[in-house]
PDB file of C-alpha atoms in Angstrom:
ATOM      1  CA  LYS P   3     111.847 -54.699 -63.885  1.00 45.00           C
ATOM      2  CA  ALA P   4     108.686 -55.734 -62.158  1.00 47.00           C
ATOM      3  CA  MET P   5     105.791 -53.196 -61.350  1.00 49.00           C
ATOM      4  CA  PRO P   6     104.475 -52.770 -57.786  1.00 53.00           C
ATOM      5  CA  PRO P   7     101.140 -54.419 -56.959  1.00 53.00           C
ATOM      6  CA  PRO P   8      97.992 -52.285 -56.873  1.00 51.00           C
ATOM      7  CA  PRO P   9      96.599 -51.189 -53.497  1.00 52.00           C
ATOM      8  CA  PRO P  10      94.089 -53.457 -51.893  1.00 53.00           C
ATOM      9  CA  ALA P  11      90.445 -52.949 -52.947  1.00 48.00           C
ATOM     10  CA  THR P  12      89.093 -52.928 -49.462  1.00 47.00           C
ATOM     11  CA  THR P  13      90.844 -49.732 -48.605  1.00 45.00           C
ATOM     12  CA  GLN P  14      89.362 -47.903 -51.559  1.00 45.00           C
ATOM     13  CA  SER P  15      85.828 -49.066 -50.733  1.00 45.00           C
ATOM     14  CA  GLN P  16      86.136 -48.003 -47.122  1.00 46.00           C
ATOM     15  CA  THR P  17      87.181 -44.494 -48.066  1.00 46.00           C
ATOM     16  CA  THR P  18      84.335 -44.312 -50.568  1.00 48.00           C
ATOM     17  CA  VAL P  19      81.557 -45.557 -48.182  1.00 49.00           C
ATOM     18  CA  GLY P  20      82.445 -43.196 -45.297  1.00 56.00           C
ATOM     19  CA  PRO P  21      81.252 -39.889 -46.857  1.00 63.00           C
ATOM     20  CA  LYS P  22      78.070 -41.518 -48.146  1.00 68.00           C
ATOM     21  CA  ASN P  23      77.051 -42.601 -44.618  1.00 75.00           C
ATOM     22  CA  SER P  24      77.624 -39.096 -43.258  1.00 80.00           C
ATOM     23  CA  ASN P  25      75.431 -37.586 -45.962  1.00 82.00           C
ATOM     24  CA  ASN P  26      72.688 -40.106 -45.293  1.00 83.00           C
ATOM     25  CA  ASP P  27      72.744 -39.351 -41.581  1.00 82.00           C
ATOM     26  CA  LEU P  28      72.574 -35.646 -42.257  1.00 85.00           C
ATOM     27  CA  ILE P  29      69.691 -36.112 -44.655  1.00 87.00           C
ATOM     28  CA  GLU P  30      67.823 -38.317 -42.174  1.00 85.00           C
ATOM     29  CA  ALA P  31      68.378 -35.794 -39.357  1.00 86.00           C
ATOM     30  CA  THR P  32      67.157 -32.969 -41.587  1.00 88.00           C
ATOM     31  CA  LEU P  33      64.128 -34.985 -42.631  1.00 87.00           C
ATOM     32  CA  ALA P  34      63.345 -35.832 -38.994  1.00 87.00           C
ATOM     33  CA  GLN P  35      63.604 -32.176 -38.012  1.00 90.00           C
ATOM     34  CA  THR P  36      61.461 -31.220 -40.976  1.00 91.00           C
ATOM     35  CA  TYR P  37      58.823 -33.780 -40.026  1.00 89.00           C
ATOM     36  CA  ALA P  38      58.883 -32.540 -36.419  1.00 90.00           C
ATOM     37  CA  THR P  39      58.545 -28.937 -37.552  1.00 91.00           C
ATOM     38  CA  ALA P  40      55.742 -29.891 -39.911  1.00 91.00           C
ATOM     39  CA  ASP P  41      53.946 -31.755 -37.136  1.00 89.00           C
ATOM     40  CA  HIS P  42      54.390 -28.737 -34.841  1.00 91.00           C
ATOM     41  CA  LEU P  43      53.076 -26.407 -37.514  1.00 91.00           C
ATOM     42  CA  THR P  44      50.153 -28.751 -38.121  1.00 91.00           C
ATOM     43  CA  SER P  45      49.376 -28.738 -34.392  1.00 91.00           C
ATOM     44  CA  LEU P  46      49.574 -24.936 -34.312  1.00 91.00           C
ATOM     45  CA  ILE P  47      47.258 -24.727 -37.289  1.00 92.00           C
ATOM     46  CA  LYS P  48      44.772 -27.033 -35.573  1.00 91.00           C
ATOM     47  CA  HIS P  49      44.937 -24.974 -32.361  1.00 91.00           C
ATOM     48  CA  SER P  50      44.566 -21.776 -34.354  1.00 91.00           C
ATOM     49  CA  THR P  51      41.539 -23.214 -36.124  1.00 91.00           C
ATOM     50  CA  SER P  52      40.023 -24.285 -32.791  1.00 90.00           C
ATOM     51  CA  LEU P  53      40.682 -20.837 -31.323  1.00 91.00           C
ATOM     52  CA  ARG P  54      39.174 -19.183 -34.389  1.00 91.00           C
ATOM     53  CA  LEU P  55      36.054 -21.358 -34.105  1.00 91.00           C
ATOM     54  CA  ALA P  56      35.805 -20.677 -30.362  1.00 92.00           C
ATOM     55  CA  LEU P  57      36.250 -16.946 -30.978  1.00 91.00           C
ATOM     56  CA  ARG P  58      33.564 -17.055 -33.662  1.00 91.00           C
ATOM     57  CA  ALA P  59      31.228 -18.860 -31.282  1.00 91.00           C
ATOM     58  CA  SER P  60      31.988 -16.297 -28.557  1.00 92.00           C
ATOM     59  CA  ILE P  61      31.254 -13.476 -30.980  1.00 93.00           C
ATOM     60  CA  ASN P  62      27.972 -15.114 -31.956  1.00 92.00           C
ATOM     61  CA  ILE P  63      27.025 -15.598 -28.305  1.00 93.00           C
ATOM     62  CA  THR P  64      27.931 -11.958 -27.567  1.00 92.00           C
ATOM     63  CA  GLU P  65      25.849 -10.735 -30.492  1.00 91.00           C
ATOM     64  CA  ASP P  66      22.936 -12.912 -29.366  1.00 91.00           C
ATOM     65  CA  LEU P  67      23.229 -11.612 -25.794  1.00 92.00           C
ATOM     66  CA  SER P  68      23.388  -8.044 -27.059  1.00 91.00           C
ATOM     67  CA  LYS P  69      20.302  -8.636 -29.171  1.00 91.00           C
ATOM     68  CA  ARG P  70      18.435 -10.189 -26.263  1.00 92.00           C
ATOM     69  CA  HIS P  71      19.546  -7.348 -23.992  1.00 91.00           C
ATOM     70  CA  SER P  72      18.137  -4.826 -26.456  1.00 91.00           C
ATOM     71  CA  GLU P  73      14.872  -6.774 -26.622  1.00 90.00           C
ATOM     72  CA  LEU P  74      14.792  -6.937 -22.821  1.00 91.00           C
ATOM     73  CA  LEU P  75      15.278  -3.180 -22.581  1.00 91.00           C
ATOM     74  CA  ARG P  76      12.489  -2.670 -25.091  1.00 90.00           C
ATOM     75  CA  HIS P  77      10.161  -5.017 -23.204  1.00 90.00           C
ATOM     76  CA  SER P  78      11.115  -3.325 -19.917  1.00 90.00           C
ATOM     77  CA  SER P  79      10.231   0.062 -21.372  1.00 89.00           C
ATOM     78  CA  GLU P  80       6.921  -1.299 -22.621  1.00 90.00           C
ATOM     79  CA  LEU P  81       6.175  -2.899 -19.250  1.00 91.00           C
ATOM     80  CA  SER P  82       7.112   0.305 -17.434  1.00 90.00           C
ATOM     81  CA  ALA P  83       4.791   2.322 -19.657  1.00 89.00           C
ATOM     82  CA  ALA P  84       2.043  -0.253 -19.169  1.00 90.00           C
ATOM     83  CA  ALA P  85       2.573  -0.189 -15.390  1.00 92.00           C
ATOM     84  CA  GLU P  86       2.323   3.610 -15.323  1.00 90.00           C
ATOM     85  CA  ARG P  87      -0.834   3.440 -17.435  1.00 89.00           C
ATOM     86  CA  LEU P  88      -2.342   0.797 -15.139  1.00 90.00           C
ATOM     87  CA  GLN P  89      -1.417   2.848 -12.079  1.00 90.00           C
ATOM     88  CA  ALA P  90      -3.100   5.903 -13.557  1.00 88.00           C
ATOM     89  CA  GLU P  91      -6.177   3.823 -14.396  1.00 86.00           C
ATOM     90  CA  GLU P  92      -6.176   2.377 -10.880  1.00 87.00           C
ATOM     91  CA  THR P  93      -6.033   5.857  -9.368  1.00 86.00           C
ATOM     92  CA  MET P  94      -8.886   7.004 -11.586  1.00 83.00           C
ATOM     93  CA  LEU P  95     -10.977   3.905 -10.828  1.00 81.00           C
ATOM     94  CA  THR P  96     -10.294   4.269  -7.109  1.00 81.00           C
ATOM     95  CA  GLN P  97     -11.430   7.885  -7.262  1.00 76.00           C
ATOM     96  CA  HIS P  98     -14.571   6.897  -9.151  1.00 71.00           C
ATOM     97  CA  ALA P  99     -15.252   4.092  -6.673  1.00 73.00           C
ATOM     98  CA  GLU P 100     -14.886   6.507  -3.772  1.00 71.00           C
ATOM     99  CA  GLU P 101     -17.195   8.990  -5.478  1.00 66.00           C
ATOM    100  CA  ILE P 102     -19.745   6.239  -6.100  1.00 73.00           C
ATOM    101  CA  GLY P 103     -19.344   4.682  -2.667  1.00 69.00           C
ATOM    102  CA  MET P 104     -19.486   7.927  -0.685  1.00 73.00           C
ATOM    103  CA  PRO P 105     -23.291   8.381  -0.958  1.00 79.00           C
ATOM    104  CA  LEU P 106     -23.815   4.699  -0.220  1.00 85.00           C
ATOM    105  CA  LYS P 107     -21.634   5.026   2.869  1.00 87.00           C
ATOM    106  CA  HIS P 108     -23.716   7.907   4.216  1.00 88.00           C
ATOM    107  CA  TYR P 109     -27.022   6.207   3.362  1.00 88.00           C
ATOM    108  CA  ASP P 110     -25.850   3.106   5.192  1.00 89.00           C
ATOM    109  CA  ALA P 111     -24.684   5.168   8.184  1.00 89.00           C
ATOM    110  CA  VAL P 112     -28.088   6.855   8.564  1.00 89.00           C
ATOM    111  CA  ASP P 113     -29.956   3.542   8.281  1.00 89.00           C
ATOM    112  CA  ARG P 114     -27.635   1.748  10.689  1.00 90.00           C
ATOM    113  CA  ILE P 115     -27.126   4.414  13.369  1.00 91.00           C
ATOM    114  CA  GLY P 116     -30.821   5.079  13.996  1.00 89.00           C
ATOM    115  CA  ILE P 117     -31.322   2.090  16.272  1.00 89.00           C
ATOM    116  CA  LEU P 118     -28.085   2.896  18.135  1.00 90.00           C
ATOM    117  CA  VAL P 119     -29.315   6.321  19.264  1.00 90.00           C
ATOM    118  CA  GLY P 120     -32.870   5.137  19.893  1.00 88.00           C
ATOM    119  CA  VAL P 121     -34.555   6.429  16.724  1.00 89.00           C
ATOM    120  CA  LEU P 122     -36.810   4.433  14.410  1.00 87.00           C
ATOM    121  CA  PHE P 123     -38.217   5.787  11.150  1.00 86.00           C
ATOM    122  CA  LYS P 124     -41.610   4.519   9.981  1.00 81.00           C
ATOM    123  CA  ASP P 125     -43.967   5.267   7.080  1.00 77.00           C
ATOM    124  CA  GLY P 126     -41.082   6.168   4.779  1.00 69.00           C
ATOM    125  CA  GLY P 127     -39.511   8.443   7.341  1.00 67.00           C
ATOM    126  CA  ARG P 128     -42.608  10.537   7.995  1.00 72.00           C
ATOM    127  CA  THR P 129     -42.990   9.067  11.487  1.00 78.00           C
ATOM    128  CA  VAL P 130     -40.148   9.161  13.987  1.00 83.00           C
ATOM    129  CA  VAL P 131     -40.319   6.816  16.972  1.00 85.00           C
ATOM    130  CA  ARG P 132     -37.916   7.392  19.835  1.00 86.00           C
ATOM    131  CA  GLY P 133     -36.951   4.583  22.143  1.00 83.00           C
ATOM    132  CA  LEU P 134     -34.123   3.366  24.342  1.00 85.00           C
ATOM    133  CA  ALA P 135     -30.724   3.962  22.832  1.00 85.00           C
ATOM    134  CA  LYS P 136     -28.295   1.048  22.605  1.00 87.00           C
ATOM    135  CA  LEU P 137     -25.301   3.351  22.534  1.00 86.00           C
ATOM    136  CA  LYS P 138     -24.011   5.152  25.599  1.00 88.00           C
ATOM    137  CA  VAL P 139     -21.994   8.348  25.679  1.00 88.00           C
ATOM    138  CA  ASP P 140     -19.294   6.619  27.711  1.00 87.00           C
ATOM    139  CA  ASN P 141     -18.803   3.973  25.000  1.00 87.00           C
ATOM    140  CA  ASP P 142     -15.552   4.140  23.062  1.00 88.00           C
ATOM    141  CA  ASP P 143     -17.293   4.208  19.668  1.00 90.00           C
ATOM    142  CA  PHE P 144     -19.729   7.022  20.531  1.00 91.00           C
ATOM    143  CA  ALA P 145     -17.393   9.690  19.151  1.00 91.00           C
ATOM    144  CA  GLU P 146     -17.006   7.721  15.912  1.00 92.00           C
ATOM    145  CA  VAL P 147     -20.787   7.371  15.539  1.00 92.00           C
ATOM    146  CA  LEU P 148     -21.270  11.070  16.217  1.00 92.00           C
ATOM    147  CA  GLY P 149     -18.663  11.862  13.561  1.00 92.00           C
ATOM    148  CA  LYS P 150     -20.492   9.691  11.017  1.00 92.00           C
ATOM    149  CA  ILE P 151     -23.742  11.510  11.791  1.00 92.00           C
ATOM    150  CA  ASP P 152     -22.065  14.886  11.309  1.00 91.00           C
ATOM    151  CA  ASP P 153     -20.550  13.702   8.012  1.00 91.00           C
ATOM    152  CA  ALA P 154     -23.971  12.535   6.818  1.00 90.00           C
ATOM    153  CA  VAL P 155     -25.548  15.867   7.768  1.00 90.00           C
ATOM    154  CA  ASP P 156     -22.824  17.731   5.898  1.00 89.00           C
ATOM    155  CA  PHE P 157     -23.045  15.461   2.826  1.00 88.00           C
ATOM    156  CA  PHE P 158     -26.833  15.405   2.422  1.00 86.00           C
ATOM    157  CA  GLY P 159     -27.209  19.030   3.488  1.00 83.00           C
ATOM    158  CA  ASN P 160     -24.404  20.772   1.611  1.00 81.00           C
ATOM    159  CA  GLU P 161     -23.110  18.519  -1.185  1.00 74.00           C
ATOM    160  CA  CYS P 162     -26.548  17.177  -2.152  1.00 71.00           C
ATOM    161  CA  GLY P 163     -28.349  20.474  -1.543  1.00 71.00           C
ATOM    162  CA  GLY P 164     -30.780  19.091   1.018  1.00 67.00           C
ATOM    163  CA  LYS P 165     -30.284  21.983   3.408  1.00 67.00           C
ATOM    164  CA  GLU P 166     -31.036  24.586   0.768  1.00 68.00           C
ATOM    165  CA  VAL P 167     -34.156  22.757  -0.435  1.00 72.00           C
ATOM    166  CA  LEU P 168     -35.393  22.305   3.116  1.00 66.00           C
ATOM    167  CA  GLU P 169     -34.904  25.996   3.863  1.00 64.00           C
ATOM    168  CA  LEU P 170     -36.719  27.019   0.679  1.00 64.00           C
ATOM    169  CA  HIS P 171     -39.753  24.870   1.428  1.00 59.00           C
ATOM    170  CA  GLY P 172     -39.679  25.437   5.149  1.00 58.00           C
ATOM    171  CA  GLY P 173     -39.491  21.731   5.902  1.00 54.00           C
ATOM    172  CA  LYS P 174     -42.695  20.991   3.947  1.00 53.00           C
ATOM    173  CA  ASP P 175     -43.566  19.551   0.541  1.00 47.00           C
ATOM    174  CA  ALA P 176     -42.362  16.122   1.575  1.00 45.00           C
ATOM    175  CA  GLN P 177     -44.264  14.490  -1.274  1.00 46.00           C
ATOM    176  CA  HIS P 178     -41.830  15.814  -3.854  1.00 45.00           C
ATOM    177  CA  SER P 179     -38.715  15.528  -1.740  1.00 53.00           C
ATOM    178  CA  SER P 180     -35.727  13.634  -3.098  1.00 60.00           C
ATOM    179  CA  GLY P 181     -33.882  10.835  -1.378  1.00 72.00           C
ATOM    180  CA  SER P 182     -31.052  13.139  -0.342  1.00 77.00           C
ATOM    181  CA  LEU P 183     -33.502  15.565   1.252  1.00 82.00           C
ATOM    182  CA  GLU P 184     -35.238  12.758   3.134  1.00 84.00           C
ATOM    183  CA  TYR P 185     -31.932  11.426   4.431  1.00 87.00           C
ATOM    184  CA  TYR P 186     -30.852  14.934   5.349  1.00 86.00           C
ATOM    185  CA  ARG P 187     -33.935  15.135   7.563  1.00 88.00           C
ATOM    186  CA  ARG P 188     -33.145  11.753   9.073  1.00 90.00           C
ATOM    187  CA  ALA P 189     -29.542  12.760   9.688  1.00 90.00           C
ATOM    188  CA  ILE P 190     -30.747  15.899  11.479  1.00 91.00           C
ATOM    189  CA  VAL P 191     -33.026  13.745  13.672  1.00 92.00           C
ATOM    190  CA  LEU P 192     -30.116  11.419  14.475  1.00 92.00           C
ATOM    191  CA  GLN P 193     -27.910  14.378  15.307  1.00 92.00           C
ATOM    192  CA  GLU P 194     -30.558  15.759  17.685  1.00 92.00           C
ATOM    193  CA  ALA P 195     -30.929  12.327  19.302  1.00 92.00           C
ATOM    194  CA  ALA P 196     -27.150  12.021  19.779  1.00 92.00           C
ATOM    195  CA  LEU P 197     -26.961  15.495  21.303  1.00 92.00           C
ATOM    196  CA  PHE P 198     -29.874  14.596  23.597  1.00 91.00           C
ATOM    197  CA  LEU P 199     -27.877  11.570  24.771  1.00 91.00           C
ATOM    198  CA  ILE P 200     -24.957  13.867  25.550  1.00 91.00           C
ATOM    199  CA  GLN P 201     -27.288  16.212  27.428  1.00 92.00           C
ATOM    200  CA  GLU P 202     -28.696  13.346  29.478  1.00 90.00           C
ATOM    201  CA  ALA P 203     -25.201  12.073  30.220  1.00 90.00           C
ATOM    202  CA  VAL P 204     -24.123  15.536  31.441  1.00 91.00           C
ATOM    203  CA  VAL P 205     -27.201  15.850  33.628  1.00 91.00           C
ATOM    204  CA  ASP P 206     -26.627  12.373  35.084  1.00 89.00           C
ATOM    205  CA  ARG P 207     -22.993  13.194  35.740  1.00 89.00           C
ATOM    206  CA  ILE P 208     -23.949  16.441  37.510  1.00 90.00           C
ATOM    207  CA  LYS P 209     -26.507  14.592  39.616  1.00 88.00           C
ATOM    208  CA  GLN P 210     -23.995  11.896  40.491  1.00 88.00           C
ATOM    209  CA  THR P 211     -21.380  14.505  41.390  1.00 88.00           C
ATOM    210  CA  SER P 212     -23.892  16.375  43.558  1.00 83.00           C
ATOM    211  CA  SER P 213     -24.801  13.136  45.316  1.00 83.00           C
ATOM    212  CA  ASP P 214     -21.130  12.361  45.913  1.00 82.00           C
ATOM    213  CA  VAL P 215     -20.549  15.856  47.322  1.00 82.00           C
ATOM    214  CA  GLN P 216     -23.573  15.531  49.604  1.00 78.00           C
ATOM    215  CA  ALA P 217     -22.362  12.151  50.788  1.00 79.00           C
ATOM    216  CA  VAL P 218     -18.826  13.405  51.490  1.00 78.00           C
ATOM    217  CA  LEU P 219     -19.980  16.592  53.225  1.00 75.00           C
ATOM    218  CA  LYS P 220     -22.892  14.815  54.896  1.00 71.00           C
ATOM    219  CA  LEU P 221     -25.330  17.387  53.589  1.00 67.00           C
ATOM    220  CA  PRO P 222     -29.023  16.996  54.381  1.00 65.00           C
ATOM    221  CA  ARG P 223     -31.354  16.082  51.548  1.00 63.00           C
ATOM    222  CA  VAL P 224     -33.614  19.049  52.418  1.00 61.00           C
ATOM    223  CA  PRO P 225     -32.638  22.206  50.491  1.00 60.00           C
ATOM    224  CA  ILE P 226     -31.050  24.933  52.672  1.00 57.00           C
ATOM    225  CA  ALA P 227     -32.351  28.460  52.469  1.00 60.00           C
ATOM    226  CA  ALA P 228     -30.118  30.866  50.574  1.00 55.00           C
ATOM    227  CA  ASP P 229     -29.871  33.379  53.451  1.00 54.00           C
ATOM    228  CA  LYS P 230     -28.670  30.648  55.816  1.00 55.00           C
ATOM    229  CA  LEU P 231     -26.284  28.868  53.451  1.00 49.00           C
ATOM    230  CA  GLU P 232     -23.477  31.417  53.534  1.00 52.00           C
ATOM    231  CA  ALA P 233     -23.261  31.411  57.351  1.00 52.00           C
ATOM    232  CA  SER P 234     -23.438  27.673  57.691  1.00 53.00           C
ATOM    233  CA  LEU P 235     -20.715  25.094  58.005  1.00 52.00           C
ATOM    234  CA  VAL P 236     -21.806  23.580  54.700  1.00 53.00           C
ATOM    235  CA  TYR P 237     -20.870  26.749  52.834  1.00 52.00           C
ATOM    236  CA  THR P 238     -17.507  26.867  54.558  1.00 57.00           C
ATOM    237  CA  ARG P 239     -16.651  23.286  53.599  1.00 55.00           C
ATOM    238  CA  PHE P 240     -17.886  23.586  50.036  1.00 52.00           C
ATOM    239  CA  HIS P 241     -16.040  26.878  49.563  1.00 52.00           C
ATOM    240  CA  GLY P 242     -12.829  25.283  50.796  1.00 55.00           C
ATOM    241  CA  ILE P 243     -13.173  22.313  48.463  1.00 51.00           C
ATOM    242  CA  SER P 244     -13.971  24.482  45.459  1.00 51.00           C
ATOM    243  CA  SER P 245     -11.056  26.827  46.115  1.00 52.00           C
ATOM    244  CA  ARG P 246      -8.609  23.895  46.326  1.00 51.00           C
ATOM    245  CA  SER P 247      -9.909  22.374  43.127  1.00 48.00           C
TER     246      SER P 247
END
């Protein structure tokens, strides 16, 4: 009896190759996924490293800014203290300058105002020459000049002691007089000259007013007797004007 033929070889090889291809595909897919995951992890590591470096740089910049801020606060405190010290020194120097300049201001005022009120000092102040004043009472700066004269009289007389010395010596002993005493005398002369200008201005104003009243009332230039003035028309008009004013 004959035996059956063996199965064809091609069928056995096909069944054997099929599972091997599936395993290879699975392995390749797993390897591809692994490579992709590894690449992703590598990218994350690089980004993390970059972020860490950037964070470190930011921390360094923050520390540097904090250090500079502290130095700036320290310098600001030093500058503030220096400014306060300079301001105090300026105040003190200004006060000293005013104290030094005050006598010079009054000396200059006495020397400069003399010619304005018509007074000239000769022979070291021992001779006083009076002339025509350049300053009028009606001028706007007359009050200022008069105030400077009064300040000079007060300074040389009270603060420098010129008034007391002059009263003790009775206005004499000029040979041993100090500069403040001499300028106190000059300031007194200027004050008298300024007051004389005021007196002259008042007298001139009264004369001008009297002339205006005579012109308005048509009064005669000849003086009227006192016993006839009250009964005259002149008295009546003048009394009416004065009562209305």
